[in-house]
Coordinates of C-alpha atoms and ligand atoms in Angstrom, one line a residue:
M1 CA 121.9 -132.2 -75.7
S2 CA 123.6 -135.6 -76.2
E3 CA 126.2 -136.2 -78.9
Q4 CA 123.8 -138.4 -80.8
T5 CA 121.1 -135.8 -81.2
L6 CA 123.6 -133.2 -82.6
D7 CA 123.5 -132.9 -86.4
A8 CA 127.3 -132.4 -86.6
D9 CA 130.3 -131.6 -84.4
V10 CA 130.8 -128.4 -86.4
I11 CA 128.4 -126.5 -88.7
I12 CA 130.2 -124.3 -91.2
I13 CA 128.3 -121.5 -92.8
G14 CA 129.6 -121.1 -96.4
G15 CA 131.4 -123.3 -98.8
G16 CA 134.1 -120.9 -100.1
P17 CA 137.8 -121.6 -99.7
A18 CA 137.6 -121.0 -95.9
G19 CA 134.6 -123.2 -95.2
A20 CA 135.8 -126.0 -97.6
T21 CA 139.3 -126.1 -96.1
L22 CA 137.9 -126.3 -92.5
G23 CA 135.4 -129.0 -93.6
T24 CA 138.2 -131.0 -95.2
L25 CA 140.5 -130.8 -92.1
L26 CA 137.6 -131.8 -89.8
G27 CA 136.6 -134.7 -92.0
Q28 CA 140.1 -136.0 -92.4
N29 CA 140.5 -136.1 -88.7
G30 CA 137.2 -137.9 -87.9
R31 CA 135.1 -134.9 -86.9
R32 CA 131.6 -134.6 -88.2
A33 CA 131.5 -131.4 -90.3
L34 CA 128.5 -130.0 -92.0
I35 CA 129.1 -127.3 -94.6
I36 CA 126.0 -125.3 -95.6
E37 CA 126.3 -123.2 -98.8
K38 CA 123.6 -121.0 -100.1
D39 CA 124.6 -121.1 -103.7
I40 CA 125.1 -124.2 -105.9
H41 CA 128.7 -124.4 -107.1
P42 CA 130.2 -123.4 -109.5
R43 CA 129.4 -119.8 -108.6
D44 CA 131.4 -116.8 -109.7
H45 CA 133.7 -115.0 -107.3
V46 CA 136.3 -112.3 -107.3
G47 CA 139.8 -113.1 -106.1
E48 CA 141.7 -115.0 -108.7
S49 CA 145.4 -114.5 -108.0
L50 CA 146.8 -116.6 -105.2
V51 CA 150.0 -116.2 -103.1
P52 CA 152.5 -119.1 -102.7
S53 CA 151.7 -119.6 -99.0
T54 CA 148.4 -121.1 -100.0
N55 CA 150.4 -124.2 -101.2
L56 CA 151.3 -125.0 -97.6
V57 CA 147.6 -125.4 -96.6
F58 CA 146.6 -127.0 -99.9
D59 CA 149.4 -129.5 -99.4
R60 CA 148.4 -130.2 -95.9
I61 CA 144.8 -131.0 -96.9
G62 CA 145.9 -133.1 -99.9
F63 CA 144.5 -130.6 -102.5
L64 CA 147.8 -129.4 -104.1
P65 CA 148.0 -132.3 -106.6
K66 CA 144.4 -131.5 -107.8
L67 CA 145.3 -127.8 -108.1
N68 CA 148.5 -128.6 -110.1
D69 CA 146.5 -130.9 -112.4
A70 CA 143.7 -128.4 -113.1
G71 CA 145.7 -126.5 -115.7
F72 CA 145.4 -123.1 -114.1
V73 CA 147.9 -120.5 -115.2
P74 CA 151.0 -120.7 -113.0
K75 CA 152.0 -117.4 -111.4
P76 CA 155.8 -117.1 -110.9
G77 CA 155.9 -113.5 -110.0
T78 CA 154.3 -110.1 -109.5
C79 CA 155.2 -106.8 -111.0
W80 CA 153.9 -103.2 -111.2
N81 CA 154.5 -100.0 -113.0
G82 CA 153.4 -96.3 -112.9
P83 CA 151.1 -94.4 -115.2
R84 CA 153.8 -93.1 -117.5
S85 CA 156.2 -96.1 -117.4
P86 CA 157.7 -97.1 -120.7
L87 CA 155.9 -100.0 -122.3
W88 CA 156.7 -103.4 -120.6
K89 CA 158.9 -101.7 -118.0
F90 CA 157.9 -103.1 -114.6
V91 CA 159.3 -103.4 -111.1
E92 CA 159.6 -107.2 -111.3
L93 CA 159.5 -109.5 -108.2
P94 CA 159.9 -113.2 -109.0
L95 CA 158.5 -115.3 -106.3
F96 CA 161.2 -118.0 -106.5
E97 CA 163.9 -115.5 -105.7
E98 CA 163.0 -115.6 -102.0
P99 CA 160.9 -118.8 -101.5
L100 CA 159.0 -119.6 -98.4
E101 CA 160.8 -122.3 -96.3
G102 CA 159.0 -125.6 -96.5
N103 CA 156.8 -124.5 -99.5
P104 CA 156.4 -127.5 -101.8
Q105 CA 156.6 -125.2 -104.8
P106 CA 157.7 -121.6 -105.1
W107 CA 155.0 -120.5 -107.5
T108 CA 151.3 -120.3 -107.3
F109 CA 148.3 -119.9 -109.7
H110 CA 145.8 -117.5 -111.2
V111 CA 142.5 -119.5 -110.8
E112 CA 139.0 -119.1 -112.1
R113 CA 137.3 -119.1 -108.7
D114 CA 134.1 -120.8 -109.9
A115 CA 136.3 -123.8 -110.9
M116 CA 138.7 -123.8 -107.9
D117 CA 136.0 -123.3 -105.3
T118 CA 134.0 -126.1 -106.8
M119 CA 137.0 -128.4 -106.7
L120 CA 137.8 -127.5 -103.1
L121 CA 134.2 -128.0 -101.9
R122 CA 134.1 -131.4 -103.6
H123 CA 137.5 -132.2 -101.9
A124 CA 135.8 -131.4 -98.5
H125 CA 133.0 -133.8 -99.4
D126 CA 135.5 -136.5 -100.6
N127 CA 137.2 -136.2 -97.2
G128 CA 134.2 -136.8 -95.1
A129 CA 132.5 -133.4 -94.7
K130 CA 128.7 -133.3 -95.4
V131 CA 127.8 -130.5 -97.8
L132 CA 124.4 -128.9 -98.3
Q133 CA 124.3 -126.7 -101.3
G134 CA 121.4 -124.3 -102.2
V135 CA 120.6 -124.0 -98.5
K136 CA 120.9 -120.7 -96.8
V137 CA 121.7 -120.1 -93.1
T138 CA 119.1 -117.5 -92.0
D139 CA 120.1 -117.3 -88.4
V140 CA 122.6 -118.5 -85.8
I141 CA 120.9 -120.0 -82.7
F142 CA 122.2 -119.0 -79.3
E143 CA 121.3 -120.5 -75.9
D144 CA 122.6 -118.9 -72.7
D145 CA 125.1 -116.8 -74.8
R146 CA 126.5 -119.9 -76.5
A147 CA 126.1 -120.7 -80.2
V148 CA 124.4 -124.1 -80.5
G149 CA 123.2 -124.3 -84.1
V150 CA 121.8 -122.6 -87.1
R151 CA 118.5 -122.2 -88.9
A152 CA 118.8 -123.4 -92.4
Q153 CA 116.4 -122.8 -95.3
A154 CA 116.2 -124.0 -98.9
A155 CA 114.6 -122.1 -101.8
D156 CA 111.6 -124.6 -101.8
G157 CA 110.7 -123.6 -98.3
W158 CA 112.4 -126.5 -96.5
E159 CA 113.5 -125.1 -93.1
R160 CA 115.2 -126.8 -90.2
D161 CA 117.2 -126.0 -87.0
L162 CA 120.5 -127.8 -87.0
R163 CA 122.6 -128.2 -83.9
A164 CA 126.4 -128.7 -83.3
K165 CA 129.1 -128.2 -80.8
F166 CA 130.6 -125.4 -82.8
V167 CA 129.2 -123.0 -85.4
V168 CA 131.9 -121.5 -87.7
D169 CA 131.1 -118.5 -89.8
A170 CA 132.7 -118.8 -93.3
S171 CA 130.0 -116.7 -95.0
G172 CA 132.6 -114.4 -96.6
R173 CA 131.9 -110.7 -96.7
R174 CA 128.3 -111.3 -95.7
C175 CA 129.8 -111.6 -92.2
M176 CA 126.8 -113.5 -90.8
M177 CA 128.0 -113.8 -87.2
A178 CA 129.7 -110.4 -86.9
S179 CA 126.5 -108.7 -88.2
K180 CA 124.3 -110.6 -85.8
L181 CA 126.6 -109.8 -82.8
K182 CA 127.2 -106.2 -84.0
L183 CA 131.0 -106.7 -84.1
K184 CA 131.6 -105.4 -87.6
R185 CA 133.1 -101.9 -88.2
K186 CA 133.8 -100.2 -91.5
D187 CA 137.4 -99.4 -92.2
R188 CA 137.8 -95.7 -92.5
S189 CA 141.2 -95.8 -94.3
F190 CA 139.9 -97.8 -97.3
N191 CA 136.6 -97.0 -99.0
Q192 CA 137.2 -98.5 -102.3
F193 CA 135.2 -99.6 -105.3
C194 CA 136.2 -102.3 -107.7
I195 CA 135.0 -103.0 -111.2
Y196 CA 136.3 -106.0 -113.2
S197 CA 135.5 -108.5 -115.9
W198 CA 137.0 -111.1 -118.1
F199 CA 138.3 -110.2 -121.6
R200 CA 139.8 -111.7 -124.7
N201 CA 142.4 -110.1 -127.0
V202 CA 144.2 -108.4 -124.1
E203 CA 147.8 -108.1 -125.1
R204 CA 150.0 -110.5 -123.0
P205 CA 153.4 -109.5 -121.8
P206 CA 156.8 -110.7 -123.2
Q207 CA 157.7 -114.3 -122.5
R208 CA 159.7 -113.5 -119.4
L209 CA 156.6 -112.1 -117.7
Y210 CA 154.2 -114.8 -118.9
G211 CA 151.8 -115.7 -116.0
W212 CA 152.9 -112.9 -113.8
G213 CA 150.3 -110.8 -111.9
L214 CA 150.5 -107.4 -113.6
F215 CA 149.5 -104.3 -111.6
Y216 CA 149.1 -100.9 -113.1
F217 CA 149.1 -97.7 -111.0
I218 CA 146.9 -95.1 -112.5
G219 CA 147.9 -91.9 -110.7
L220 CA 144.9 -91.7 -108.3
N221 CA 145.0 -92.2 -104.5
Q222 CA 144.8 -95.9 -103.5
A223 CA 143.9 -96.8 -107.1
W224 CA 145.3 -99.5 -109.3
G225 CA 144.4 -102.0 -112.1
W226 CA 145.2 -105.7 -112.5
Q227 CA 145.7 -108.0 -115.4
F228 CA 145.7 -111.7 -114.5
P229 CA 146.0 -114.4 -117.2
L230 CA 143.3 -117.2 -117.1
R231 CA 142.9 -120.4 -119.0
E232 CA 141.9 -120.5 -122.6
G233 CA 143.3 -117.1 -123.5
R234 CA 141.1 -115.1 -121.2
E235 CA 142.3 -112.3 -118.9
S236 CA 140.8 -111.0 -115.7
V237 CA 141.1 -107.2 -115.7
G238 CA 139.9 -104.9 -113.0
V239 CA 140.4 -101.5 -111.5
V240 CA 140.2 -100.5 -107.9
V241 CA 139.6 -96.9 -107.0
D242 CA 138.3 -94.7 -104.2
K243 CA 134.5 -95.0 -104.2
E244 CA 134.1 -91.2 -104.2
D245 CA 135.9 -91.0 -107.5
F246 CA 133.3 -93.2 -109.1
Q247 CA 130.4 -91.3 -107.4
K248 CA 131.8 -88.0 -108.6
S249 CA 132.5 -89.1 -112.1
G250 CA 128.8 -89.1 -113.3
V251 CA 129.5 -91.7 -115.9
D252 CA 128.4 -95.3 -116.3
E253 CA 130.5 -98.3 -115.4
D254 CA 131.8 -98.9 -118.9
E255 CA 133.0 -95.4 -119.4
F256 CA 134.4 -95.2 -116.0
F257 CA 136.4 -98.4 -116.5
N258 CA 137.8 -97.2 -119.8
L259 CA 138.7 -93.8 -118.3
L260 CA 140.7 -95.5 -115.6
V261 CA 142.4 -97.8 -118.0
G262 CA 143.3 -94.8 -120.1
R263 CA 145.2 -93.2 -117.2
S264 CA 148.1 -95.7 -117.6
K265 CA 150.1 -95.8 -120.8
Q266 CA 150.8 -99.5 -120.4
F267 CA 147.3 -100.5 -119.3
A268 CA 145.8 -98.6 -122.2
H269 CA 148.2 -100.4 -124.6
V270 CA 147.3 -103.9 -123.5
M271 CA 143.6 -103.2 -123.5
R272 CA 143.4 -101.4 -126.9
N273 CA 141.9 -104.4 -128.7
A274 CA 140.3 -106.1 -125.6
E275 CA 136.8 -107.6 -126.0
R276 CA 134.8 -108.0 -122.8
I277 CA 133.2 -111.5 -122.5
R278 CA 131.2 -111.2 -119.3
P279 CA 129.2 -108.4 -117.6
Y280 CA 131.1 -106.1 -115.3
W281 CA 131.3 -107.2 -111.8
V282 CA 131.2 -104.4 -109.2
E283 CA 132.3 -104.6 -105.6
G284 CA 132.2 -101.8 -103.1
D285 CA 132.5 -101.1 -99.4
Y286 CA 134.6 -104.1 -98.8
S287 CA 137.1 -103.2 -96.2
Y288 CA 136.1 -103.8 -92.6
K289 CA 137.3 -105.0 -89.2
V290 CA 135.6 -107.3 -86.7
D291 CA 136.2 -106.8 -83.0
R292 CA 136.2 -110.5 -82.0
Y293 CA 136.8 -113.7 -84.0
A294 CA 135.6 -116.3 -81.6
G295 CA 133.4 -116.8 -78.6
P296 CA 131.5 -119.5 -76.8
G297 CA 130.6 -122.1 -79.4
W298 CA 131.5 -120.0 -82.4
L299 CA 134.4 -118.9 -84.6
M300 CA 134.8 -116.9 -87.8
I301 CA 137.2 -117.6 -90.6
G302 CA 138.1 -116.0 -94.0
D303 CA 136.5 -112.8 -95.1
A304 CA 133.9 -113.3 -92.3
L305 CA 136.4 -112.1 -89.8
R306 CA 138.0 -109.2 -91.7
F307 CA 138.7 -107.9 -95.1
V308 CA 141.7 -105.8 -96.1
D309 CA 142.4 -104.1 -99.4
P310 CA 143.1 -106.8 -101.9
I311 CA 146.2 -105.3 -103.6
F312 CA 148.5 -108.0 -102.2
S313 CA 146.1 -110.9 -103.1
S314 CA 145.9 -111.8 -99.4
G315 CA 142.3 -113.0 -99.3
V316 CA 142.6 -116.7 -100.0
D317 CA 145.7 -116.8 -97.7
V318 CA 143.7 -115.5 -94.8
A319 CA 140.8 -117.9 -95.7
L320 CA 143.1 -120.9 -95.7
F321 CA 145.2 -120.1 -92.7
S322 CA 142.3 -119.0 -90.5
A323 CA 140.6 -122.3 -91.4
L324 CA 143.7 -124.3 -90.5
Y325 CA 144.0 -122.4 -87.2
A326 CA 140.3 -122.7 -86.5
Y327 CA 140.6 -126.5 -87.0
E328 CA 143.5 -126.7 -84.5
A329 CA 141.6 -124.6 -82.0
I330 CA 138.4 -126.6 -82.3
D331 CA 140.3 -129.9 -82.0
E332 CA 142.1 -128.6 -78.9
V333 CA 138.9 -127.5 -77.3
M334 CA 137.2 -130.8 -78.0
R335 CA 140.2 -132.6 -76.5
T336 CA 140.9 -130.4 -73.4
G337 CA 137.6 -128.5 -72.8
N338 CA 139.7 -125.4 -72.3
E339 CA 137.6 -123.2 -74.6
Q340 CA 138.3 -119.6 -73.6
K341 CA 142.1 -119.8 -73.6
V342 CA 142.2 -121.6 -76.9
L343 CA 139.8 -119.3 -78.6
D344 CA 141.6 -116.2 -77.3
A345 CA 144.9 -117.6 -78.8
F346 CA 143.1 -118.2 -82.1
H347 CA 141.9 -114.6 -82.2
T348 CA 145.4 -113.3 -81.4
R349 CA 147.2 -115.4 -84.0
I350 CA 144.9 -114.5 -86.8
D351 CA 144.6 -110.9 -85.8
T352 CA 148.4 -110.5 -85.7
G353 CA 148.8 -112.0 -89.2
V354 CA 146.0 -109.9 -90.7
D355 CA 147.3 -106.8 -89.1
S356 CA 150.6 -107.5 -90.8
W357 CA 148.9 -107.7 -94.2
Y358 CA 147.0 -104.5 -93.3
D359 CA 150.1 -102.5 -92.2
T360 CA 152.1 -103.6 -95.2
I361 CA 149.3 -102.5 -97.5
R362 CA 148.9 -99.1 -95.8
L363 CA 152.7 -98.7 -95.9
F364 CA 152.7 -99.6 -99.6
Y365 CA 150.0 -97.0 -100.4
K366 CA 151.6 -94.3 -98.3
L367 CA 155.2 -94.8 -99.4
Q368 CA 154.8 -96.3 -102.8
N369 CA 157.7 -94.6 -104.4
L370 CA 160.0 -95.5 -101.5
L371 CA 158.9 -99.1 -101.6
T372 CA 159.3 -99.3 -105.3
R373 CA 162.9 -98.2 -104.7
Y374 CA 163.4 -100.9 -102.1
A375 CA 161.9 -103.4 -104.4
V376 CA 164.8 -102.9 -106.9
H377 CA 167.4 -102.5 -104.2
P378 CA 169.5 -105.7 -104.0
K379 CA 169.7 -105.6 -100.2
W380 CA 166.0 -105.0 -99.5
R381 CA 164.0 -106.6 -102.4
R382 CA 164.0 -110.1 -100.7
Y383 CA 162.0 -108.7 -97.8
I384 CA 159.4 -107.3 -100.2
I385 CA 159.3 -110.6 -102.1
R386 CA 158.9 -112.4 -98.8
A387 CA 155.9 -110.2 -98.0
L388 CA 154.3 -111.2 -101.3
Q389 CA 154.6 -114.9 -100.4
G390 CA 151.9 -114.6 -97.6
A391 CA 151.6 -116.5 -94.3
P392 CA 152.4 -113.7 -91.9
Y393 CA 150.9 -115.5 -88.9
P394 CA 152.9 -116.0 -85.6
P395 CA 155.1 -117.7 -84.8
S396 CA 156.4 -116.7 -88.2
V397 CA 158.2 -113.5 -88.0
W398 CA 156.8 -110.9 -90.4
R399 CA 156.1 -108.9 -87.2
T400 CA 158.8 -108.3 -84.7
T401 CA 158.9 -106.4 -81.4
K402 CA 159.9 -102.8 -81.0
S403 CA 163.3 -103.7 -79.8
C404 CA 164.1 -105.6 -83.0
R405 CA 167.6 -104.7 -84.1
Q406 CA 167.8 -106.9 -87.2
P407 CA 167.7 -105.6 -90.7
C408 CA 164.3 -104.5 -91.7
W409 CA 163.3 -103.1 -95.0
A410 CA 160.9 -100.4 -93.6
R411 CA 163.2 -99.2 -90.8
T412 CA 163.5 -95.8 -92.4
T413 CA 159.8 -95.2 -92.1
R414 CA 160.0 -94.0 -88.5
S415 CA 157.6 -91.1 -89.2
C416 CA 155.1 -93.1 -91.2
G417 CA 152.9 -93.5 -88.1
I418 CA 152.4 -97.2 -88.7
R419 CA 152.3 -99.2 -85.5
T420 CA 155.9 -99.1 -84.0
A421 CA 159.0 -97.1 -84.2
C422 CA 160.6 -100.0 -86.0
C423 CA 158.2 -100.9 -88.8
G424 CA 157.2 -104.3 -87.4
H425 CA 157.4 -106.0 -90.7
G426 CA 160.8 -107.7 -90.8
P427 CA 163.1 -109.4 -90.9
W428 CA 161.5 -112.3 -92.5
T429 CA 163.5 -115.2 -91.3
P430 CA 162.1 -118.7 -92.1
R431 CA 158.7 -119.6 -90.9
R432 CA 158.1 -122.4 -88.4
T433 CA 154.3 -122.7 -88.7
A434 CA 151.6 -124.1 -90.9
R435 CA 152.6 -127.8 -90.8
Ligands
FAD1 C1 138.2 -106.5 -105.6 C2 138.6 -107.7 -104.9 C3 139.8 -108.4 -105.4 C4 140.3 -109.6 -104.8 N1 141.4 -110.2 -105.3 C5 141.9 -111.2 -104.6 C6 143.0 -111.9 -105.2 O1 143.6 -111.6 -106.2 N2 143.5 -112.9 -104.4 C7 143.0 -113.4 -103.3 O2 143.5 -114.3 -102.6 N3 141.8 -112.8 -102.8 C8 141.3 -111.7 -103.5 N4 140.2 -111.1 -103.0 C9 139.6 -111.7 -101.7 C10 138.9 -113.0 -101.9 O3 137.8 -112.9 -102.8 C11 138.4 -113.5 -100.6 O4 139.3 -113.2 -99.6 C12 138.1 -115.0 -100.5 O5 137.1 -115.4 -101.5 C13 137.6 -115.4 -99.1 O6 137.1 -116.7 -99.0 P1 136.0 -117.1 -98.0 O7 135.8 -118.6 -98.1 O8 136.2 -116.5 -96.7 O9 134.7 -116.4 -98.5 P2 133.9 -116.6 -99.9 O10 134.8 -117.1 -101.0 O11 133.2 -115.3 -100.2 O12 132.9 -117.7 -99.6 C14 131.8 -117.5 -98.7 C15 130.7 -118.5 -99.1 O13 129.6 -118.4 -98.2 C16 128.4 -118.5 -98.8 N5 127.4 -117.8 -98.0 C17 127.3 -116.5 -97.7 N6 126.2 -116.3 -96.8 C18 125.7 -117.5 -96.6 C19 124.6 -118.0 -95.8 N7 123.8 -117.1 -95.1 N8 124.3 -119.3 -95.8 C20 125.1 -120.2 -96.5 N9 126.1 -119.8 -97.3 C21 126.4 -118.5 -97.3 C22 128.6 -117.7 -100.1 O14 127.7 -118.1 -101.1 C23 130.0 -118.1 -100.5 O15 130.1 -119.3 -101.3 C24 139.6 -110.0 -103.6 C25 138.5 -109.4 -103.1 C26 138.0 -108.3 -103.8 C27 136.8 -107.6 -103.2

């Protein structure tokens, strides 16, 4: 098929942060991008607390000034406490204490995702991407084992096959491509359930912790609660717990939520006068792995390629960086024609980074008390703060080889069973990537 008869260079399924970022990059660089989004933005979405590394990609695509001007609540740090911690006593990790090299600003934001995602999709459009909203991709079209286009359908029955040189799956946890190619596997280590909503009259912390992401551990395995401040005095509050605990509880969502909040002295205190202003939002079965992130004519980005437990707020970081690296890969393939090698490198780069998030999260759950001690230890806390900044993709150095001899905050965890004899998580010397 000739270039003229193609509908785009790249068709992107989904207009969330991953799809909009890729569409922007392609548009800015003269490639024809077509984003197809099934909903009409603004649409609600979980995932409101960002990590500072997202600034690097937002800056690169020219979106950071818009984000800064939107009035979202700045997030200068993250902290957590245990179920019986004294009131307002947290392990406090200010993000500016160990900033990412090259980051235009050492803080980030809590965002209402309906608002931010709408702004980001509009930004893609402003930068040259075509955007179809209210149109669902119902299938990916393959010819001779190569993705060549998609079947798109609108609610009014309009249906069309659209063709491009590349199809990128940014459909989020729907995992369109991975489901079609049977590449998706459930993560056996995490089988969580999340319930959250927005509230008013949640008590906010003392001034020194204003805007921080507050995490409450509630004394159950792999379970925690969050309190994120939003604009106009609203707070996003949610709990994550093993799905079995909900199934066994025999109570409804409201009662279950309140029971979990009541397990932490501090959490119960801040929620004692809270008034819920939206229905509960429930998410389950959200951790999975995908065997392959790219193949002939196709790539996956964002949640469509993998989802790891959200405790470190890693989701939008993965969405943005995978979009950036997918852009670089597509651009290189279009210039050199060397598809397989480039797509293999894309897979490895993202996989290594997401594995780093995954290992850190597993380590955190497994050795929470130990890591809490590290987090307050003057020698090690900077490594933990660095982990919370995001961007663990090579050639940055979250991950080192087995022969690493440099200081490493998890070195004492030889028996934790995670990946290598050395922990593989440090030392976090300055990044050289992303720009
Ligand atoms: C409990 C929980 C808490 C979380 N907390 C955080 C957090 O604090 N911070 C953070 O960074 N991340 C968090 N996340 C993760 C975050 O929500 C995601 O990682 C992020 O939204 C991924 O962006 P994306 O663009 O890949 O996918 P999405 O944002 O899901 O966007 C995908 C888009 O594709 C569209 N789509 C789907 N199917 C089709 C189709 N067939 N045709 C056309 N369009 C389609 C959808 O409508 C959607 O707009 C959390 C997740 C969970 C479950």
